[in-house]
XYZ file of C-alpha atoms in Angstrom:
412
model
C -55.295 16.206 -0.322
C -56.443 17.103 3.135
C -57.243 14.564 5.789
C -60.325 12.690 6.716
C -62.413 10.032 5.069
C -61.671 11.287 1.559
C -57.948 10.569 1.814
C -58.706 7.307 3.594
C -60.991 6.236 0.776
C -58.367 7.154 -1.835
C -55.769 4.957 -0.134
C -58.281 2.177 0.377
C -59.392 2.094 -3.268
C -55.860 2.302 -4.673
C -54.552 -0.533 -2.498
C -57.646 -2.748 -2.554
C -58.598 -2.445 -6.222
C -55.471 -2.408 -8.413
C -57.713 -2.706 -11.478
C -59.183 0.756 -10.753
C -57.465 3.999 -11.660
C -58.016 6.463 -8.821
C -57.391 10.161 -9.455
C -57.227 12.601 -6.557
C -58.512 16.055 -7.602
C -57.675 18.675 -5.001
C -57.217 22.446 -4.745
C -54.570 22.059 -2.017
C -56.255 24.587 0.246
C -55.008 25.575 3.720
C -56.128 22.268 5.272
C -54.410 20.054 2.685
C -51.037 18.328 2.576
C -49.422 16.206 -0.116
C -48.138 13.939 2.674
C -51.527 12.254 2.846
C -51.107 10.558 -0.494
C -47.319 10.420 -0.916
C -47.434 6.727 -0.034
C -49.385 6.185 -3.249
C -47.015 8.009 -5.610
C -45.384 4.751 -6.695
C -48.712 3.006 -7.295
C -49.437 2.646 -11.053
C -53.194 3.080 -10.534
C -52.966 6.430 -8.701
C -52.777 9.964 -10.131
C -53.059 13.463 -8.696
C -54.660 16.478 -10.409
C -54.552 19.916 -8.787
C -57.681 21.924 -9.533
C -60.610 23.877 -8.120
C -64.031 22.286 -7.865
C -65.561 25.694 -8.686
C -63.675 25.864 -11.998
C -65.510 24.172 -14.909
C -62.271 24.224 -16.900
C -60.320 22.390 -14.178
C -63.009 19.791 -13.607
C -63.565 19.159 -17.316
C -59.830 18.842 -17.970
C -59.511 16.182 -15.273
C -62.558 14.236 -16.419
C -61.379 14.213 -20.023
C -57.715 13.477 -19.319
C -58.461 10.397 -17.207
C -61.752 9.337 -18.841
C -63.448 9.381 -15.444
C -66.632 7.335 -15.116
C -67.292 7.571 -11.358
C -67.078 10.540 -8.971
C -67.052 10.751 -5.186
C -67.740 14.416 -4.472
C -66.315 15.124 -1.018
C -65.232 18.691 -1.652
C -66.576 21.413 0.632
C -65.769 24.265 2.933
C -66.768 22.623 6.188
C -65.494 24.543 9.218
C -68.725 25.471 11.021
C -67.171 28.317 13.033
C -65.846 29.964 9.869
C -69.265 29.674 8.210
C -70.690 32.156 10.709
C -68.218 34.825 9.594
C -67.603 33.991 5.924
C -70.792 32.382 4.696
C -70.346 33.622 1.104
C -67.316 31.349 0.723
C -69.381 28.358 1.798
C -72.053 29.131 -0.767
C -69.429 29.588 -3.473
C -67.689 26.266 -2.816
C -70.422 24.025 -1.468
C -73.326 25.136 -3.661
C -71.781 26.592 -6.805
C -68.921 24.065 -6.677
C -71.414 21.210 -6.530
C -73.322 22.763 -9.439
C -70.100 22.828 -11.471
C -69.394 19.201 -10.615
C -72.892 18.116 -11.620
C -72.857 20.011 -14.907
C -69.429 18.647 -15.822
C -70.492 15.145 -14.793
C -73.558 15.407 -17.012
C -71.480 16.522 -19.992
C -68.993 13.675 -19.400
C -71.809 11.109 -19.070
C -70.582 9.945 -15.681
C -71.955 6.536 -14.702
C -71.973 7.118 -10.931
C -71.900 10.336 -8.905
C -71.711 9.872 -5.122
C -72.348 13.154 -3.307
C -70.927 13.170 0.230
C -73.106 15.229 2.541
C -73.394 15.423 6.346
C -75.749 14.531 9.175
C -75.908 18.261 9.951
C -78.409 18.815 7.130
C -81.065 17.284 9.410
C -80.481 19.874 12.109
C -80.692 19.329 15.840
C -82.272 16.124 17.197
C -83.960 16.108 20.624
C -82.696 13.688 23.269
C -85.960 11.750 23.300
C -86.401 11.665 19.518
C -85.860 8.608 17.354
C -82.871 8.433 15.022
C -83.620 10.150 11.739
C -84.206 8.188 8.548
C -83.037 9.256 5.096
C -86.571 10.490 4.349
C -86.569 12.920 7.296
C -87.035 16.643 6.637
C -83.850 18.690 6.235
C -83.648 21.513 8.793
C -80.065 22.889 8.885
C -79.265 25.460 11.564
C -75.895 26.946 10.495
C -74.579 28.366 7.191
C -72.319 25.357 6.567
C -75.137 22.836 6.980
C -77.483 25.028 4.937
C -74.995 25.104 2.056
C -74.705 21.304 2.149
C -78.495 20.957 2.138
C -78.698 23.345 -0.813
C -76.107 21.247 -2.644
C -78.267 18.179 -2.090
C -81.187 19.958 -3.758
C -79.056 20.407 -6.874
C -77.972 16.770 -6.796
C -81.596 15.639 -6.595
C -82.565 18.028 -9.384
C -79.938 16.560 -11.728
C -81.221 13.078 -10.901
C -84.811 14.041 -11.659
C -84.218 16.346 -14.638
C -81.257 14.730 -16.395
C -81.222 11.201 -14.958
C -77.669 11.765 -13.726
C -76.895 8.542 -11.784
C -76.454 10.013 -8.306
C -76.331 8.704 -4.747
C -76.075 10.743 -1.530
C -74.227 9.747 1.658
C -74.870 11.500 4.995
C -72.365 10.570 7.663
C -71.916 11.069 11.366
C -68.620 12.629 12.509
C -65.549 10.859 11.142
C -62.266 10.861 13.086
C -58.832 9.320 12.669
C -55.183 9.986 11.760
C -54.276 12.463 8.999
C -56.886 15.105 9.929
C -56.045 18.786 9.877
C -56.320 19.877 13.555
C -59.051 22.509 13.325
C -61.849 22.998 15.839
C -65.021 21.672 14.301
C -67.836 19.331 15.233
C -68.974 18.141 11.838
C -68.201 15.808 8.980
C -65.221 17.225 7.129
C -65.170 17.428 3.326
C -61.853 19.263 3.282
C -60.571 21.051 0.192
C -61.744 19.958 -3.247
C -62.308 16.828 -5.280
C -63.812 13.416 -5.767
C -62.922 9.767 -6.164
C -63.631 7.500 -9.054
C -63.446 4.111 -10.658
C -61.727 2.497 -13.633
C -60.617 3.562 -16.145
C -60.247 6.958 -14.491
C -61.481 8.833 -11.490
C -60.995 11.864 -9.351
C -60.843 12.315 -5.657
C -60.310 14.762 -2.868
C -60.019 14.965 0.821
C -63.039 15.292 2.899
C -64.286 14.833 6.403
C -63.691 14.536 9.837
C -63.914 15.500 13.495
C -60.978 17.835 14.020
C -61.603 18.428 17.719
C -59.690 15.202 18.504
C -56.425 16.115 16.719
C -56.668 19.723 17.870
C -57.091 18.816 21.529
C -54.389 16.156 21.231
C -51.945 18.750 19.882
C -52.865 21.179 22.674
C -52.355 18.559 25.400
C -49.085 17.521 23.757
C -47.966 21.134 24.201
C -49.075 21.143 27.845
C -51.988 23.499 27.192
C -55.622 23.424 28.271
C -58.400 22.355 25.935
C -61.247 24.818 25.460
C -64.855 23.736 24.891
C -67.644 25.781 23.344
C -70.422 26.408 25.880
C -71.128 23.844 28.591
C -69.560 20.955 26.692
C -72.686 18.794 26.959
C -73.282 18.675 23.207
C -73.051 15.130 21.911
C -71.796 13.777 18.606
C -71.613 10.280 17.154
C -68.100 9.200 16.211
C -67.110 6.958 13.299
C -63.527 5.827 12.720
C -62.156 6.789 9.288
C -61.449 3.171 8.355
C -65.113 2.312 8.933
C -66.140 5.347 6.903
C -63.979 4.149 3.993
C -65.710 0.774 4.243
C -69.080 2.518 4.099
C -68.214 4.490 0.968
C -66.895 1.319 -0.668
C -70.187 -0.411 0.125
C -72.163 2.475 -1.375
C -69.926 2.452 -4.464
C -70.378 -1.251 -5.161
C -73.806 -2.037 -3.706
C -75.696 1.253 -3.481
C -78.687 1.928 -5.712
C -78.839 4.914 -8.046
C -81.122 7.688 -6.781
C -80.861 6.583 -3.137
C -79.660 8.322 0.036
C -77.657 6.450 2.678
C -77.021 7.499 6.277
C -73.654 6.369 7.642
C -74.399 6.054 11.325
C -72.302 5.317 14.390
C -73.365 3.717 17.660
C -70.814 5.748 19.661
C -72.559 8.893 20.935
C -70.298 10.884 23.260
C -70.513 14.339 24.817
C -67.692 16.811 24.323
C -66.970 16.737 28.059
C -66.690 12.949 27.997
C -64.409 13.171 24.979
C -62.119 15.556 26.866
C -62.020 13.183 29.826
C -60.986 10.304 27.575
C -58.280 12.390 25.915
C -56.893 13.394 29.314
C -56.824 9.711 30.266
C -54.783 8.917 27.127
C -52.211 11.458 28.352
C -52.308 10.195 31.938
C -53.773 13.505 33.139
C -56.420 14.151 35.770
C -59.556 16.232 35.274
C -59.039 17.677 38.749
C -55.917 19.450 37.469
C -58.080 21.949 35.553
C -57.125 20.961 32.012
C -60.568 21.850 30.595
C -61.755 25.436 30.066
C -64.966 26.808 28.526
C -65.545 29.612 26.029
C -68.558 31.439 24.669
C -70.639 29.150 22.475
C -71.362 29.603 18.777
C -74.331 31.746 17.717
C -76.184 28.429 17.536
C -74.727 25.030 18.331
C -76.805 21.908 17.735
C -76.939 19.856 20.905
C -77.191 16.513 19.160
C -77.298 14.728 15.786
C -78.727 11.234 15.376
C -79.210 9.268 12.165
C -80.503 5.763 11.519
C -78.001 3.855 9.372
C -79.922 0.598 8.993
C -80.434 1.102 5.238
C -76.670 0.959 4.673
C -76.272 -1.943 7.085
C -78.778 -3.864 4.977
C -76.211 -3.660 2.146
C -73.658 -5.434 4.349
C -71.787 -2.586 6.040
C -71.022 -2.694 9.768
C -69.213 -0.379 12.145
C -66.164 -2.365 13.290
C -63.879 -0.086 15.299
C -64.807 0.575 18.956
C -64.370 4.210 19.938
C -61.777 3.444 22.615
C -59.575 1.633 20.084
C -60.027 4.247 17.375
C -59.298 7.089 19.796
C -56.072 5.495 21.021
C -54.925 4.888 17.425
C -55.651 8.512 16.545
C -54.023 10.039 19.623
C -50.914 7.863 19.247
C -50.519 8.961 15.612
C -50.797 12.674 16.440
C -48.410 12.419 19.346
C -45.822 10.857 17.051
C -46.397 12.608 13.689
C -49.044 15.307 13.960
C -46.976 18.448 14.346
C -44.377 17.689 11.656
C -47.040 16.365 9.264
C -48.760 19.745 9.019
C -45.947 22.205 9.623
C -46.656 25.262 11.775
C -50.157 24.916 13.224
C -49.932 27.657 15.880
C -52.538 29.815 14.138
C -55.323 27.216 14.264
C -54.995 26.018 17.864
C -56.977 28.917 19.324
C -60.614 28.658 20.403
C -61.764 30.338 17.189
C -58.831 29.641 14.869
C -57.220 32.070 12.451
C -57.078 30.543 8.992
C -54.302 31.466 6.575
C -54.602 30.707 2.886
C -51.210 29.112 1.998
C -51.309 25.288 2.122
C -49.599 23.834 5.170
C -46.908 21.485 3.908
C -44.061 20.403 6.241
C -41.150 22.858 6.120
C -37.993 21.957 4.188
C -36.039 21.293 7.362
C -38.572 18.603 8.317
C -38.447 16.934 4.913
C -36.009 14.230 5.950
C -38.194 13.121 8.861
C -41.307 13.013 6.702
C -39.505 11.033 3.996
C -38.416 8.414 6.525
C -41.962 8.152 7.859
C -43.377 7.674 4.357
C -40.701 5.091 3.495
C -41.698 3.138 6.592
C -45.345 3.325 5.528
C -44.545 2.162 1.973
C -42.654 -0.828 3.340
C -45.570 -1.662 5.586
C -47.946 -1.542 2.638
C -45.956 -4.146 0.704
C -47.682 -6.850 2.699
C -50.151 -9.473 1.414
C -52.586 -8.484 -1.336
C -56.278 -7.916 -0.522
C -58.432 -11.007 -0.470
C -62.051 -11.506 -1.485
C -64.653 -12.335 1.146
C -68.195 -13.147 0.028
C -67.505 -11.506 -3.307
C -66.351 -8.230 -1.728
C -62.649 -7.284 -1.620
C -61.262 -6.648 1.843
C -57.878 -5.405 3.049
C -55.915 -8.164 4.754
C -55.425 -8.230 8.515
C -51.668 -8.018 7.968
C -51.980 -4.704 6.110
C -54.384 -3.421 8.741
C -51.897 -4.196 11.500
C -48.814 -2.741 9.832
C -50.157 0.391 8.116
C -49.740 2.491 11.235
C -49.625 5.853 9.456
C -53.070 5.214 8.058
C -54.331 4.463 11.521
C -55.883 1.029 11.885
C -57.702 0.090 8.701
C -60.901 -1.707 9.556
C -61.037 -5.424 8.875
C -64.147 -4.856 6.766
C -62.907 -2.680 3.907
C -65.996 -3.469 1.880
């Protein structure tokens, strides 16, 4: 399991709904680590299945073994920079992989299939334009976003042709602890998998804004942060705990055949983000900590989605950006480097990606074990309560589960 909202949702579902069996299905690609779900190994309602979303045999075996009835399909190649140089891989995973998932889901008579997409499928949004609704035209501008838009076409086709019970979620950028520290400005659907519901399910790691952990790791090492272009591009930031709440809301209240934007109110430029990170480290902008590099072949200046449709189902963004950023930076300063092992190769401006999965080295095992033991103890707090018919994680768990970041109070 990688990082991002996928792993957050896995932990949220396992701990909040003990009556559900949650199965994490993951390829364990370069951006994945078993550390992200080790806390759940002792939970009776959690299982892990290693497999490739592009393998019909792997997917079918998992669905049949656990009698899966619900899928969250987070899996995708999602590093925008890499999509400019290796676009075939993005088509293979994001388009063909989604096709495999849909065909296997149809054969297994899945009752719910939630396809996790991205706000990037809409393309660039002008500064003076209104936030885009779910019915807006898709106009992706990079190979990654194009592959996600193509995947959505398949999802819609299986809904229309075969009545496969699908829903689509398009999120703003998700950030938080447990992310692999790559340089990317998009929703991360890392490695492979999905998440499900009782009696069996499958899940993977998806999503998130890796620029925050990457820059945090660079500043921790006393190095400059490097921005693409002028740094005036803006993105909207959503804390991973709030994203998990949103997916829970879609799972339990969403309507089959519908699309839901998961929108954030926190729109921040990359330059402003750098300034806030420097402030977290007690550093001054005047000390020349920010450098600029050549921009991508094309870099969308802004994304903006209207998330009112999801809010009408009861979801709300709860975590202010300042609070979420501090939680994230504090976690990476304490655990980030040992959590992922050697990350030297991905801290460059245009990172070098190596295929072996990055799991902490053997000599770090003792430290990681102690961290996970501390997290397990923290999670033995009060059980989730029910508020207005919707289960929510208790405030006590939210306060003590520091390795998960701060779980939002509204784990709907």
